[in-house]
PDB file of C-alpha atoms in Angstrom:
ATOM      1  CA  UNK A   1       0.000   0.000   0.000  1.00 54.00           C
ATOM      2  CA  UNK A   2       2.898   2.331   0.717  1.00 60.00           C
ATOM      3  CA  UNK A   3       4.269   1.924  -2.829  1.00 63.00           C
ATOM      4  CA  UNK A   4       0.799   2.488  -4.321  1.00 55.00           C
ATOM      5  CA  UNK A   5       0.387   5.639  -2.250  1.00 59.00           C
ATOM      6  CA  UNK A   6       3.748   6.990  -3.406  1.00 65.00           C
ATOM      7  CA  UNK A   7       2.756   6.536  -7.049  1.00 71.00           C
ATOM      8  CA  UNK A   8      -0.484   8.496  -6.607  1.00 74.00           C
ATOM      9  CA  UNK A   9      -0.406  12.244  -7.379  1.00 75.00           C
ATOM     10  CA  UNK A  10      -0.368  14.252  -4.176  1.00 84.00           C
ATOM     11  CA  UNK A  11      -2.975  16.892  -3.416  1.00 87.00           C
ATOM     12  CA  UNK A  12      -0.671  19.890  -3.823  1.00 88.00           C
ATOM     13  CA  UNK A  13       0.671  18.534  -7.108  1.00 88.00           C
ATOM     14  CA  UNK A  14      -2.856  18.116  -8.452  1.00 89.00           C
ATOM     15  CA  UNK A  15      -3.881  21.559  -7.215  1.00 90.00           C
ATOM     16  CA  UNK A  16      -0.937  23.243  -8.950  1.00 92.00           C
ATOM     17  CA  UNK A  17      -1.499  21.290 -12.161  1.00 92.00           C
ATOM     18  CA  UNK A  18      -5.232  22.038 -12.290  1.00 91.00           C
ATOM     19  CA  UNK A  19      -4.620  25.728 -11.615  1.00 93.00           C
ATOM     20  CA  UNK A  20      -2.083  25.792 -14.455  1.00 94.00           C
ATOM     21  CA  UNK A  21      -4.488  24.108 -16.873  1.00 93.00           C
ATOM     22  CA  UNK A  22      -7.231  26.593 -15.996  1.00 93.00           C
ATOM     23  CA  UNK A  23      -4.920  29.579 -16.505  1.00 93.00           C
ATOM     24  CA  UNK A  24      -3.703  28.166 -19.810  1.00 93.00           C
ATOM     25  CA  UNK A  25      -7.261  27.654 -21.092  1.00 91.00           C
ATOM     26  CA  UNK A  26      -8.246  31.173 -20.095  1.00 94.00           C
ATOM     27  CA  UNK A  27      -5.169  32.616 -21.808  1.00 92.00           C
ATOM     28  CA  UNK A  28      -6.184  30.909 -25.056  1.00 89.00           C
ATOM     29  CA  UNK A  29      -9.870  31.851 -24.893  1.00 88.00           C
ATOM     30  CA  UNK A  30     -11.195  35.406 -25.230  1.00 93.00           C
ATOM     31  CA  UNK A  31     -14.332  35.322 -23.083  1.00 94.00           C
ATOM     32  CA  UNK A  32     -14.922  39.035 -23.628  1.00 93.00           C
ATOM     33  CA  UNK A  33     -16.474  38.032 -26.961  1.00 93.00           C
ATOM     34  CA  UNK A  34     -19.342  36.347 -25.105  1.00 94.00           C
ATOM     35  CA  UNK A  35     -22.426  37.878 -23.514  1.00 94.00           C
ATOM     36  CA  UNK A  36     -22.943  35.003 -21.070  1.00 96.00           C
ATOM     37  CA  UNK A  37     -20.911  32.113 -19.649  1.00 97.00           C
ATOM     38  CA  UNK A  38     -22.815  29.086 -18.325  1.00 96.00           C
ATOM     39  CA  UNK A  39     -22.078  26.156 -16.023  1.00 96.00           C
ATOM     40  CA  UNK A  40     -24.328  23.084 -15.861  1.00 92.00           C
ATOM     41  CA  UNK A  41     -23.913  21.585 -12.393  1.00 91.00           C
ATOM     42  CA  UNK A  42     -24.764  18.112 -11.144  1.00 84.00           C
ATOM     43  CA  UNK A  43     -23.328  15.927  -8.372  1.00 80.00           C
ATOM     44  CA  UNK A  44     -19.702  16.936  -7.622  1.00 86.00           C
ATOM     45  CA  UNK A  45     -19.371  19.806 -10.111  1.00 91.00           C
ATOM     46  CA  UNK A  46     -20.251  22.668  -7.765  1.00 93.00           C
ATOM     47  CA  UNK A  47     -16.814  23.382  -6.275  1.00 93.00           C
ATOM     48  CA  UNK A  48     -14.900  23.073  -9.578  1.00 94.00           C
ATOM     49  CA  UNK A  49     -17.432  25.402 -11.212  1.00 96.00           C
ATOM     50  CA  UNK A  50     -17.124  27.952  -8.416  1.00 96.00           C
ATOM     51  CA  UNK A  51     -13.326  27.820  -8.658  1.00 95.00           C
ATOM     52  CA  UNK A  52     -13.309  28.304 -12.410  1.00 95.00           C
ATOM     53  CA  UNK A  53     -15.945  31.044 -12.204  1.00 96.00           C
ATOM     54  CA  UNK A  54     -13.721  32.948  -9.777  1.00 96.00           C
ATOM     55  CA  UNK A  55     -10.776  32.610 -12.153  1.00 95.00           C
ATOM     56  CA  UNK A  56     -12.919  33.918 -15.009  1.00 96.00           C
ATOM     57  CA  UNK A  57     -14.086  36.927 -12.990  1.00 96.00           C
ATOM     58  CA  UNK A  58     -10.468  37.882 -12.191  1.00 95.00           C
ATOM     59  CA  UNK A  59      -9.881  38.460 -15.910  1.00 95.00           C
ATOM     60  CA  UNK A  60     -13.404  39.235 -17.155  1.00 95.00           C
ATOM     61  CA  UNK A  61     -15.261  40.852 -14.243  1.00 95.00           C
ATOM     62  CA  UNK A  62     -18.071  42.162 -16.463  1.00 94.00           C
ATOM     63  CA  UNK A  63     -18.963  38.879 -18.195  1.00 95.00           C
ATOM     64  CA  UNK A  64     -22.121  37.493 -16.526  1.00 95.00           C
ATOM     65  CA  UNK A  65     -22.051  33.899 -15.312  1.00 97.00           C
ATOM     66  CA  UNK A  66     -25.129  31.685 -15.020  1.00 96.00           C
ATOM     67  CA  UNK A  67     -25.463  28.361 -13.193  1.00 96.00           C
ATOM     68  CA  UNK A  68     -28.038  25.673 -13.860  1.00 92.00           C
ATOM     69  CA  UNK A  69     -28.607  21.967 -13.349  1.00 88.00           C
ATOM     70  CA  UNK A  70     -29.906  19.664 -10.653  1.00 84.00           C
ATOM     71  CA  UNK A  71     -27.492  21.013  -8.019  1.00 87.00           C
ATOM     72  CA  UNK A  72     -29.033  24.491  -8.355  1.00 86.00           C
ATOM     73  CA  UNK A  73     -32.645  23.518  -7.729  1.00 83.00           C
ATOM     74  CA  UNK A  74     -34.764  24.747  -4.843  1.00 82.00           C
ATOM     75  CA  UNK A  75     -33.106  26.728  -2.060  1.00 85.00           C
ATOM     76  CA  UNK A  76     -29.575  25.952  -3.268  1.00 87.00           C
ATOM     77  CA  UNK A  77     -29.776  28.381  -6.193  1.00 88.00           C
ATOM     78  CA  UNK A  78     -30.393  31.577  -4.180  1.00 89.00           C
ATOM     79  CA  UNK A  79     -27.827  30.448  -1.595  1.00 92.00           C
ATOM     80  CA  UNK A  80     -25.163  30.298  -4.323  1.00 93.00           C
ATOM     81  CA  UNK A  81     -25.965  33.876  -5.307  1.00 92.00           C
ATOM     82  CA  UNK A  82     -25.879  34.976  -1.669  1.00 91.00           C
ATOM     83  CA  UNK A  83     -22.531  33.369  -0.841  1.00 94.00           C
ATOM     84  CA  UNK A  84     -20.519  33.555  -4.063  1.00 95.00           C
ATOM     85  CA  UNK A  85     -20.132  36.878  -5.845  1.00 94.00           C
ATOM     86  CA  UNK A  86     -18.795  35.203  -8.990  1.00 95.00           C
ATOM     87  CA  UNK A  87     -22.287  33.836  -9.762  1.00 96.00           C
ATOM     88  CA  UNK A  88     -24.670  36.340 -11.375  1.00 95.00           C
ATOM     89  CA  UNK A  89     -27.695  34.211 -12.334  1.00 95.00           C
ATOM     90  CA  UNK A  90     -29.084  30.797 -11.409  1.00 94.00           C
ATOM     91  CA  UNK A  91     -31.675  28.845 -13.400  1.00 92.00           C
ATOM     92  CA  UNK A  92     -33.925  26.795 -11.134  1.00 88.00           C
ATOM     93  CA  UNK A  93     -35.411  23.821 -12.975  1.00 83.00           C
ATOM     94  CA  UNK A  94     -35.617  23.074 -16.682  1.00 85.00           C
ATOM     95  CA  UNK A  95     -33.203  25.245 -18.563  1.00 85.00           C
ATOM     96  CA  UNK A  96     -34.131  25.459 -22.230  1.00 86.00           C
ATOM     97  CA  UNK A  97     -36.835  28.129 -22.168  1.00 87.00           C
ATOM     98  CA  UNK A  98     -35.557  29.859 -19.015  1.00 89.00           C
ATOM     99  CA  UNK A  99     -32.086  30.212 -20.536  1.00 91.00           C
ATOM    100  CA  UNK A 100     -33.550  31.562 -23.780  1.00 91.00           C
ATOM    101  CA  UNK A 101     -35.486  34.191 -21.825  1.00 91.00           C
ATOM    102  CA  UNK A 102     -32.400  35.104 -19.799  1.00 92.00           C
ATOM    103  CA  UNK A 103     -30.454  35.655 -23.038  1.00 93.00           C
ATOM    104  CA  UNK A 104     -33.294  37.828 -24.352  1.00 93.00           C
ATOM    105  CA  UNK A 105     -33.209  39.873 -21.134  1.00 92.00           C
ATOM    106  CA  UNK A 106     -29.434  40.406 -21.352  1.00 92.00           C
ATOM    107  CA  UNK A 107     -29.804  41.440 -24.993  1.00 92.00           C
ATOM    108  CA  UNK A 108     -32.402  44.051 -24.030  1.00 91.00           C
ATOM    109  CA  UNK A 109     -35.193  42.166 -25.776  1.00 92.00           C
ATOM    110  CA  UNK A 110     -37.201  41.351 -22.624  1.00 86.00           C
ATOM    111  CA  UNK A 111     -38.418  43.573 -19.799  1.00 84.00           C
ATOM    112  CA  UNK A 112     -37.605  41.214 -16.952  1.00 85.00           C
ATOM    113  CA  UNK A 113     -36.261  37.858 -15.910  1.00 87.00           C
ATOM    114  CA  UNK A 114     -38.465  34.762 -15.913  1.00 82.00           C
ATOM    115  CA  UNK A 115     -39.582  33.549 -12.503  1.00 83.00           C
ATOM    116  CA  UNK A 116     -37.283  30.532 -12.502  1.00 84.00           C
ATOM    117  CA  UNK A 117     -34.126  32.632 -13.007  1.00 90.00           C
ATOM    118  CA  UNK A 118     -32.597  34.057  -9.820  1.00 89.00           C
ATOM    119  CA  UNK A 119     -30.459  37.179 -10.063  1.00 90.00           C
ATOM    120  CA  UNK A 120     -28.070  39.020  -7.811  1.00 80.00           C
ATOM    121  CA  UNK A 121     -29.632  42.266  -9.040  1.00 78.00           C
ATOM    122  CA  UNK A 122     -33.183  41.338  -7.937  1.00 72.00           C
ATOM    123  CA  UNK A 123     -34.464  42.437 -11.340  1.00 70.00           C
ATOM    124  CA  UNK A 124     -38.259  42.441 -11.787  1.00 70.00           C
ATOM    125  CA  UNK A 125     -39.511  39.062 -12.913  1.00 75.00           C
ATOM    126  CA  UNK A 126     -42.056  37.932 -15.435  1.00 76.00           C
ATOM    127  CA  UNK A 127     -44.035  34.703 -15.389  1.00 76.00           C
ATOM    128  CA  UNK A 128     -41.799  31.634 -15.407  1.00 72.00           C
ATOM    129  CA  UNK A 129     -41.637  29.307 -18.422  1.00 72.00           C
ATOM    130  CA  UNK A 130     -43.784  26.200 -18.276  1.00 75.00           C
ATOM    131  CA  UNK A 131     -42.013  22.819 -18.393  1.00 78.00           C
ATOM    132  CA  UNK A 132     -41.734  21.220 -21.804  1.00 81.00           C
ATOM    133  CA  UNK A 133     -44.851  19.154 -22.312  1.00 84.00           C
ATOM    134  CA  UNK A 134     -43.420  17.072 -25.158  1.00 90.00           C
ATOM    135  CA  UNK A 135     -39.752  16.081 -25.284  1.00 93.00           C
ATOM    136  CA  UNK A 136     -40.302  15.062 -28.912  1.00 95.00           C
ATOM    137  CA  UNK A 137     -40.411  18.763 -29.811  1.00 92.00           C
ATOM    138  CA  UNK A 138     -36.789  19.288 -28.762  1.00 92.00           C
ATOM    139  CA  UNK A 139     -34.215  19.555 -31.568  1.00 93.00           C
ATOM    140  CA  UNK A 140     -31.593  16.843 -31.918  1.00 96.00           C
ATOM    141  CA  UNK A 141     -28.519  17.603 -29.796  1.00 94.00           C
ATOM    142  CA  UNK A 142     -25.650  19.040 -31.825  1.00 93.00           C
ATOM    143  CA  UNK A 143     -22.159  17.931 -30.783  1.00 95.00           C
ATOM    144  CA  UNK A 144     -20.377  19.397 -33.830  1.00 94.00           C
ATOM    145  CA  UNK A 145     -18.502  22.032 -31.793  1.00 92.00           C
ATOM    146  CA  UNK A 146     -17.259  19.353 -29.393  1.00 92.00           C
ATOM    147  CA  UNK A 147     -15.811  17.234 -32.207  1.00 92.00           C
ATOM    148  CA  UNK A 148     -14.301  20.298 -33.859  1.00 92.00           C
ATOM    149  CA  UNK A 149     -12.539  21.191 -30.605  1.00 88.00           C
ATOM    150  CA  UNK A 150     -11.309  17.617 -30.125  1.00 90.00           C
ATOM    151  CA  UNK A 151      -9.801  17.580 -33.629  1.00 89.00           C
ATOM    152  CA  UNK A 152      -8.106  20.910 -32.947  1.00 88.00           C
ATOM    153  CA  UNK A 153      -6.657  20.015 -29.544  1.00 85.00           C
ATOM    154  CA  UNK A 154      -5.846  16.326 -30.176  1.00 88.00           C
ATOM    155  CA  UNK A 155      -5.304  16.073 -33.950  1.00 90.00           C
ATOM    156  CA  UNK A 156      -3.130  12.930 -33.826  1.00 90.00           C
ATOM    157  CA  UNK A 157      -4.943  10.936 -31.134  1.00 86.00           C
ATOM    158  CA  UNK A 158      -7.560   8.286 -31.799  1.00 83.00           C
ATOM    159  CA  UNK A 159     -10.789   9.207 -30.105  1.00 82.00           C
ATOM    160  CA  UNK A 160     -13.830   6.938 -29.698  1.00 84.00           C
ATOM    161  CA  UNK A 161     -16.724   9.068 -28.403  1.00 88.00           C
ATOM    162  CA  UNK A 162     -19.702   8.156 -26.214  1.00 94.00           C
ATOM    163  CA  UNK A 163     -22.519  10.606 -26.828  1.00 96.00           C
ATOM    164  CA  UNK A 164     -25.143  11.484 -24.186  1.00 96.00           C
ATOM    165  CA  UNK A 165     -28.778  11.083 -25.207  1.00 97.00           C
ATOM    166  CA  UNK A 166     -32.005  11.745 -23.322  1.00 96.00           C
ATOM    167  CA  UNK A 167     -34.953   9.353 -23.374  1.00 97.00           C
ATOM    168  CA  UNK A 168     -36.921  10.747 -20.420  1.00 95.00           C
ATOM    169  CA  UNK A 169     -36.934  13.373 -17.678  1.00 91.00           C
ATOM    170  CA  UNK A 170     -37.691  12.602 -14.085  1.00 88.00           C
ATOM    171  CA  UNK A 171     -38.461   9.101 -12.871  1.00 89.00           C
ATOM    172  CA  UNK A 172     -41.553   7.079 -13.706  1.00 91.00           C
ATOM    173  CA  UNK A 173     -41.447   5.516 -10.222  1.00 90.00           C
ATOM    174  CA  UNK A 174     -40.564   8.716  -8.300  1.00 88.00           C
ATOM    175  CA  UNK A 175     -41.473   7.363  -4.870  1.00 91.00           C
ATOM    176  CA  UNK A 176     -38.088   6.568  -3.275  1.00 91.00           C
ATOM    177  CA  UNK A 177     -37.849   8.512  -0.013  1.00 90.00           C
ATOM    178  CA  UNK A 178     -34.091   9.118  -0.256  1.00 87.00           C
ATOM    179  CA  UNK A 179     -33.857  10.449  -3.826  1.00 84.00           C
ATOM    180  CA  UNK A 180     -33.314  14.127  -4.700  1.00 76.00           C
ATOM    181  CA  UNK A 181     -32.447  13.608  -8.381  1.00 77.00           C
ATOM    182  CA  UNK A 182     -35.785  14.884  -9.648  1.00 77.00           C
ATOM    183  CA  UNK A 183     -36.096  18.211  -7.843  1.00 73.00           C
ATOM    184  CA  UNK A 184     -35.621  20.162 -11.074  1.00 73.00           C
ATOM    185  CA  UNK A 185     -38.305  18.287 -13.041  1.00 76.00           C
ATOM    186  CA  UNK A 186     -42.034  18.937 -12.941  1.00 77.00           C
ATOM    187  CA  UNK A 187     -43.716  15.713 -13.971  1.00 84.00           C
ATOM    188  CA  UNK A 188     -42.330  12.666 -15.730  1.00 90.00           C
ATOM    189  CA  UNK A 189     -42.045  12.790 -19.523  1.00 93.00           C
ATOM    190  CA  UNK A 190     -40.454  10.573 -22.146  1.00 95.00           C
ATOM    191  CA  UNK A 191     -39.741  10.673 -25.843  1.00 97.00           C
ATOM    192  CA  UNK A 192     -41.400   8.076 -28.015  1.00 97.00           C
ATOM    193  CA  UNK A 193     -39.333   5.107 -29.123  1.00 97.00           C
ATOM    194  CA  UNK A 194     -39.776   6.241 -32.731  1.00 97.00           C
ATOM    195  CA  UNK A 195     -38.367   9.708 -31.983  1.00 97.00           C
ATOM    196  CA  UNK A 196     -35.383   8.315 -30.057  1.00 97.00           C
ATOM    197  CA  UNK A 197     -34.627   5.798 -32.812  1.00 97.00           C
ATOM    198  CA  UNK A 198     -34.566   8.658 -35.316  1.00 97.00           C
ATOM    199  CA  UNK A 199     -32.332  10.714 -33.000  1.00 97.00           C
ATOM    200  CA  UNK A 200     -29.824   7.908 -32.447  1.00 97.00           C
ATOM    201  CA  UNK A 201     -29.709   7.148 -36.168  1.00 96.00           C
ATOM    202  CA  UNK A 202     -29.077  10.806 -36.961  1.00 96.00           C
ATOM    203  CA  UNK A 203     -26.294  11.189 -34.375  1.00 96.00           C
ATOM    204  CA  UNK A 204     -24.565   7.933 -35.282  1.00 95.00           C
ATOM    205  CA  UNK A 205     -24.450   8.906 -38.954  1.00 94.00           C
ATOM    206  CA  UNK A 206     -23.506  12.555 -38.392  1.00 94.00           C
ATOM    207  CA  UNK A 207     -20.698  11.889 -35.892  1.00 93.00           C
ATOM    208  CA  UNK A 208     -19.809   8.332 -36.983  1.00 91.00           C
ATOM    209  CA  UNK A 209     -20.480   7.155 -33.444  1.00 93.00           C
ATOM    210  CA  UNK A 210     -21.857   3.859 -32.158  1.00 95.00           C
ATOM    211  CA  UNK A 211     -21.687   4.392 -28.385  1.00 97.00           C
ATOM    212  CA  UNK A 212     -24.295   6.308 -26.384  1.00 98.00           C
ATOM    213  CA  UNK A 213     -24.986   7.098 -22.730  1.00 97.00           C
ATOM    214  CA  UNK A 214     -28.553   7.596 -21.516  1.00 97.00           C
ATOM    215  CA  UNK A 215     -28.795  10.556 -19.129  1.00 93.00           C
ATOM    216  CA  UNK A 216     -32.099   9.242 -17.702  1.00 93.00           C
ATOM    217  CA  UNK A 217     -32.629   8.474 -14.033  1.00 89.00           C
ATOM    218  CA  UNK A 218     -34.454   5.361 -15.203  1.00 89.00           C
ATOM    219  CA  UNK A 219     -35.411   4.180 -18.681  1.00 92.00           C
ATOM    220  CA  UNK A 220     -39.141   4.381 -19.497  1.00 93.00           C
ATOM    221  CA  UNK A 221     -40.230   0.703 -19.496  1.00 89.00           C
ATOM    222  CA  UNK A 222     -42.787   0.615 -22.313  1.00 91.00           C
ATOM    223  CA  UNK A 223     -40.987   2.876 -24.788  1.00 95.00           C
ATOM    224  CA  UNK A 224     -37.629   1.284 -23.931  1.00 96.00           C
ATOM    225  CA  UNK A 225     -39.017  -2.145 -24.876  1.00 95.00           C
ATOM    226  CA  UNK A 226     -40.091  -0.801 -28.273  1.00 96.00           C
ATOM    227  CA  UNK A 227     -36.830   1.101 -28.790  1.00 97.00           C
ATOM    228  CA  UNK A 228     -34.476  -1.826 -28.174  1.00 97.00           C
ATOM    229  CA  UNK A 229     -36.644  -4.153 -30.250  1.00 96.00           C
ATOM    230  CA  UNK A 230     -36.406  -1.639 -33.108  1.00 96.00           C
ATOM    231  CA  UNK A 231     -32.617  -1.456 -32.768  1.00 96.00           C
ATOM    232  CA  UNK A 232     -32.441  -5.271 -32.947  1.00 95.00           C
ATOM    233  CA  UNK A 233     -34.306  -5.182 -36.259  1.00 92.00           C
ATOM    234  CA  UNK A 234     -31.938  -2.523 -37.644  1.00 90.00           C
ATOM    235  CA  UNK A 235     -28.954  -4.865 -37.134  1.00 88.00           C
ATOM    236  CA  UNK A 236     -26.606  -2.010 -36.209  1.00 89.00           C
ATOM    237  CA  UNK A 237     -23.839  -2.634 -33.677  1.00 93.00           C
ATOM    238  CA  UNK A 238     -24.797   0.120 -31.232  1.00 96.00           C
ATOM    239  CA  UNK A 239     -23.618   0.224 -27.634  1.00 96.00           C
ATOM    240  CA  UNK A 240     -25.594   1.849 -24.802  1.00 98.00           C
ATOM    241  CA  UNK A 241     -25.138   2.630 -21.106  1.00 97.00           C
ATOM    242  CA  UNK A 242     -28.185   3.314 -18.943  1.00 96.00           C
ATOM    243  CA  UNK A 243     -29.411   3.529 -15.377  1.00 92.00           C
ATOM    244  CA  UNK A 244     -32.281   1.105 -14.835  1.00 90.00           C
ATOM    245  CA  UNK A 245     -34.459  -0.070 -12.010  1.00 88.00           C
ATOM    246  CA  UNK A 246     -34.123  -3.708 -10.977  1.00 86.00           C
ATOM    247  CA  UNK A 247     -35.657  -5.745 -13.814  1.00 76.00           C
ATOM    248  CA  UNK A 248     -36.495  -9.324 -12.866  1.00 72.00           C
ATOM    249  CA  UNK A 249     -37.831 -10.416 -16.264  1.00 85.00           C
ATOM    250  CA  UNK A 250     -34.973 -12.218 -18.074  1.00 87.00           C
ATOM    251  CA  UNK A 251     -36.696 -11.835 -21.454  1.00 92.00           C
ATOM    252  CA  UNK A 252     -36.712  -8.063 -21.049  1.00 92.00           C
ATOM    253  CA  UNK A 253     -33.049  -7.982 -20.084  1.00 91.00           C
ATOM    254  CA  UNK A 254     -32.162 -10.238 -23.009  1.00 94.00           C
ATOM    255  CA  UNK A 255     -34.024  -7.973 -25.434  1.00 94.00           C
ATOM    256  CA  UNK A 256     -32.282  -4.887 -24.048  1.00 95.00           C
ATOM    257  CA  UNK A 257     -28.924  -6.616 -24.419  1.00 96.00           C
ATOM    258  CA  UNK A 258     -29.602  -7.648 -27.987  1.00 96.00           C
ATOM    259  CA  UNK A 259     -30.594  -4.040 -28.711  1.00 96.00           C
ATOM    260  CA  UNK A 260     -27.176  -2.812 -27.554  1.00 96.00           C
ATOM    261  CA  UNK A 261     -27.618  -2.131 -23.815  1.00 97.00           C
ATOM    262  CA  UNK A 262     -24.289  -3.561 -22.659  1.00 95.00           C
ATOM    263  CA  UNK A 263     -23.598  -1.604 -19.458  1.00 95.00           C
ATOM    264  CA  UNK A 264     -26.106  -0.725 -16.741  1.00 94.00           C
ATOM    265  CA  UNK A 265     -26.179   0.950 -13.377  1.00 92.00           C
ATOM    266  CA  UNK A 266     -28.911  -0.578 -11.240  1.00 90.00           C
ATOM    267  CA  UNK A 267     -30.317   1.260  -8.237  1.00 87.00           C
ATOM    268  CA  UNK A 268     -29.923  -1.528  -5.671  1.00 89.00           C
ATOM    269  CA  UNK A 269     -29.676   0.591  -2.480  1.00 90.00           C
ATOM    270  CA  UNK A 270     -30.162  -2.388  -0.122  1.00 92.00           C
ATOM    271  CA  UNK A 271     -30.429  -6.169   0.092  1.00 93.00           C
ATOM    272  CA  UNK A 272     -32.985  -6.066   2.876  1.00 95.00           C
ATOM    273  CA  UNK A 273     -36.635  -6.249   1.844  1.00 95.00           C
ATOM    274  CA  UNK A 274     -37.789  -4.512   5.041  1.00 96.00           C
ATOM    275  CA  UNK A 275     -35.367  -1.629   4.460  1.00 96.00           C
ATOM    276  CA  UNK A 276     -36.351  -1.394   0.787  1.00 95.00           C
ATOM    277  CA  UNK A 277     -39.986  -1.164   1.892  1.00 95.00           C
ATOM    278  CA  UNK A 278     -39.182   1.724   4.213  1.00 95.00           C
ATOM    279  CA  UNK A 279     -37.418   3.441   1.288  1.00 94.00           C
ATOM    280  CA  UNK A 280     -40.530   2.879  -0.878  1.00 94.00           C
ATOM    281  CA  UNK A 281     -38.129   1.447  -3.432  1.00 92.00           C
ATOM    282  CA  UNK A 282     -40.747  -0.824  -4.992  1.00 92.00           C
ATOM    283  CA  UNK A 283     -38.402  -3.823  -5.158  1.00 91.00           C
ATOM    284  CA  UNK A 284     -37.507  -6.752  -2.912  1.00 92.00           C
ATOM    285  CA  UNK A 285     -34.081  -8.087  -1.992  1.00 92.00           C
ATOM    286  CA  UNK A 286     -34.433 -11.068  -4.339  1.00 91.00           C
ATOM    287  CA  UNK A 287     -35.154  -8.773  -7.295  1.00 87.00           C
ATOM    288  CA  UNK A 288     -32.059  -6.738  -6.531  1.00 87.00           C
ATOM    289  CA  UNK A 289     -29.950  -9.898  -6.307  1.00 88.00           C
TER     290      UNK A 289
END
């Protein structure tokens, strides 16, 4: 263990290296050309985002910074504004329409901020945007800028991408007493299997990519069955990662596997049926096993 420990980077070494990388990136990027800089925050991204925001403000104090994501929902968003001067705006909840309205406000095209956008300036607010009723109406995600940047920074290195895709928002079960992953969503919604099949086909052809990661908290059971069955019929060697609830039907798991679902993260939480019942998990120990 002593030899392993010696080979691991030490905290101060990592801190100095990360600080150097951040300074180098900022020296190569003119953020004064932008009207807004955004950070999408989930899980352990809060502290890195706050650090990098502070570094940005040292050089570009007048460039507004907005935070959004699941780690900004509820009371956390206003507390970030109150405690960290480098944050100017926080989007609470779904971001597409709220972010569009914030951009319109900053461009002088809107009288006030939408209700779901918190501001350090306490600007007058207008009615907040309603959640998207139909995820099918969203445009396909565009990762062209990401691939362009990868080719510029790593022109000689082989790169096999895994693209994030979204099947649903929220959780169709949404009863677990311990879970706070769905605070930013209002109601559970899912794309149709037909729409997602079209989206995956488009992305795989555009970016020459076969590997995808579902961002869902849990795949929608009915539409997921149709989707993976459709992928089987297409006979394309796609590879998916997804979070799923414990599925005890071997036929369903086999169909998902044949449709390309090769890696899963299962919310097990416990191997005690009595504890699972208290959690309102909706599964028993034997199903988790």
